[in-house]
Amino acid sequence: MLILFGRGRRYQNLLLCIGIAGIIWYAVMYLLTSTGYIRHYPYLFNKGLPFYYLIGPCFYLYIRGTIYPQYASFRKTDLLHLLVTVPAICSVMPYCLLDDVGQQYVVDQIAKDQNYSFSGAKYVVGIWHWFTWPLTALIYTVLQYHLIKNAAISASLTQKSKKWMYGITMICLITFGMILTLNLAVLFDKTSAAIILSSSKMIVFLALCFLTLGGAFFVNPNFIYGRFVMNGENIAHTDLSALQEKPLSEQSLSKEEVTPILPDFELIDHLEAYLSKSKIYLETGLTLSKLAVAADIPSYKLSELLNSHYEQNFNAYVNVWRIKYIVQRLEIGDHKFLTLEALANEAGFTSRNSFFTAFKKQMGVSPSAYISTIKLKSA
């Protein structure tokens, strides 16, 4: 539901879904393994380890994108966070490639003696995974804490926002710390593994941690929809880069943040009329904050419009206007006197590649092919 209907927030909501799914999967597998019922579900065993490694990174990326809108959409550098799953995938492959009989044998052995899970057998994941994945999650949680701490200063978050974000972080610390402590206790005393894992108090405590962590994101639905509270305002996808460019004395409440907000349809008309008249999109290095100030639209509202109405990020939206401008120039024959590179520079593009990519994406053909169609029409 979050992915399908989270318009403008699909990437963020995907991160949230993966993180929560990883928590749920771990909880289910813990219960099945500790009770011996895993023997009835051999196809589930050893499949979730890569998801466990993604819990910490996904929560971290989700919080980062919630605070800073420039990180709210997918970036290629985000793929680096997926590298933590590579060893996990390699470890689960031997079991996944087993036939049904082989998988059933492994889970039967675990149901009989839970120490088999820590035996280092070929078809059971390496023992080191039991402390590396919660340790990885703890490291990301610490990074998450520093992210929130810095944002609380630069973005002037209200007490409510700080408490919610710090609360989520503390729950993560407790949950992952508890898992790490539990796993280490089992590793140091394998003979007591069954007793430790099957302890009713331990199961209840972990269940409460998992339930709290999974549900905490839905306690404050504003965060699910990309809105968090700044001092004096409810902000959706706030452009913090605009705030950070100002002196600290001006970062509390700028003029644009207290200006009455027009309805979305009026803002859209206002924005498009301003762009058509001013042609500010021709400016090289134009940023969202500069456009927001020039068009007299709050930065957070402009960012929200681009994400929700146009379903584009800022650069893609500006490139639409730049390509439209270049097409108009080509239609009147300016390509006879100016090179494509000259037109691209005039339109605000900083490189030939970015211009060609944007042109083909919007027009469906390369600039040269488009010029050929113009010549055919005029012939």
PDB file of C-alpha atoms in Angstrom, residues 72 79-80 108 143 162 192 214 222 243-244 247 273 293 305 307 332-333 343 377:
ATOM      1  CA  ALA A  72      14.336  11.344  -1.016  1.00  0.00           C
ATOM      2  CA  LEU A  79      23.652   1.029  -4.170  1.00  0.00           C
ATOM      3  CA  LEU A  80      26.826   1.045  -2.087  1.00  0.00           C
ATOM      4  CA  ASP A 108      15.112 -31.546  11.046  1.00  0.00           C
ATOM      5  CA  LEU A 143      25.102   7.123  11.886  1.00  0.00           C
ATOM      6  CA  LYS A 162      13.295  15.445  17.728  1.00  0.00           C
ATOM      7  CA  SER A 192      22.796 -23.543  26.518  1.00  0.00           C
ATOM      8  CA  GLY A 214       7.711  -1.934  13.309  1.00  0.00           C
ATOM      9  CA  ASN A 222       3.217  12.700   9.093  1.00  0.00           C
ATOM     10  CA  LEU A 243      18.279  26.963   5.013  1.00  0.00           C
ATOM     11  CA  GLN A 244      21.895  25.920   5.174  1.00  0.00           C
ATOM     12  CA  PRO A 247      23.394  32.710   8.097  1.00  0.00           C
ATOM     13  CA  ALA A 273       3.677  31.635 -15.808  1.00  0.00           C
ATOM     14  CA  VAL A 293      13.017  32.714  -3.905  1.00  0.00           C
ATOM     15  CA  LEU A 305       4.792  20.242  -6.145  1.00  0.00           C
ATOM     16  CA  ASN A 307       7.349  15.433  -6.459  1.00  0.00           C
ATOM     17  CA  ILE A 332      12.676  28.796 -36.241  1.00  0.00           C
ATOM     18  CA  GLY A 333      15.912  27.656 -37.885  1.00  0.00           C
ATOM     19  CA  LEU A 343      22.208  26.207 -28.056  1.00  0.00           C
ATOM     20  CA  LYS A 377       9.030  19.327 -43.263  1.00  0.00           C
TER      21      LYS A 377
END
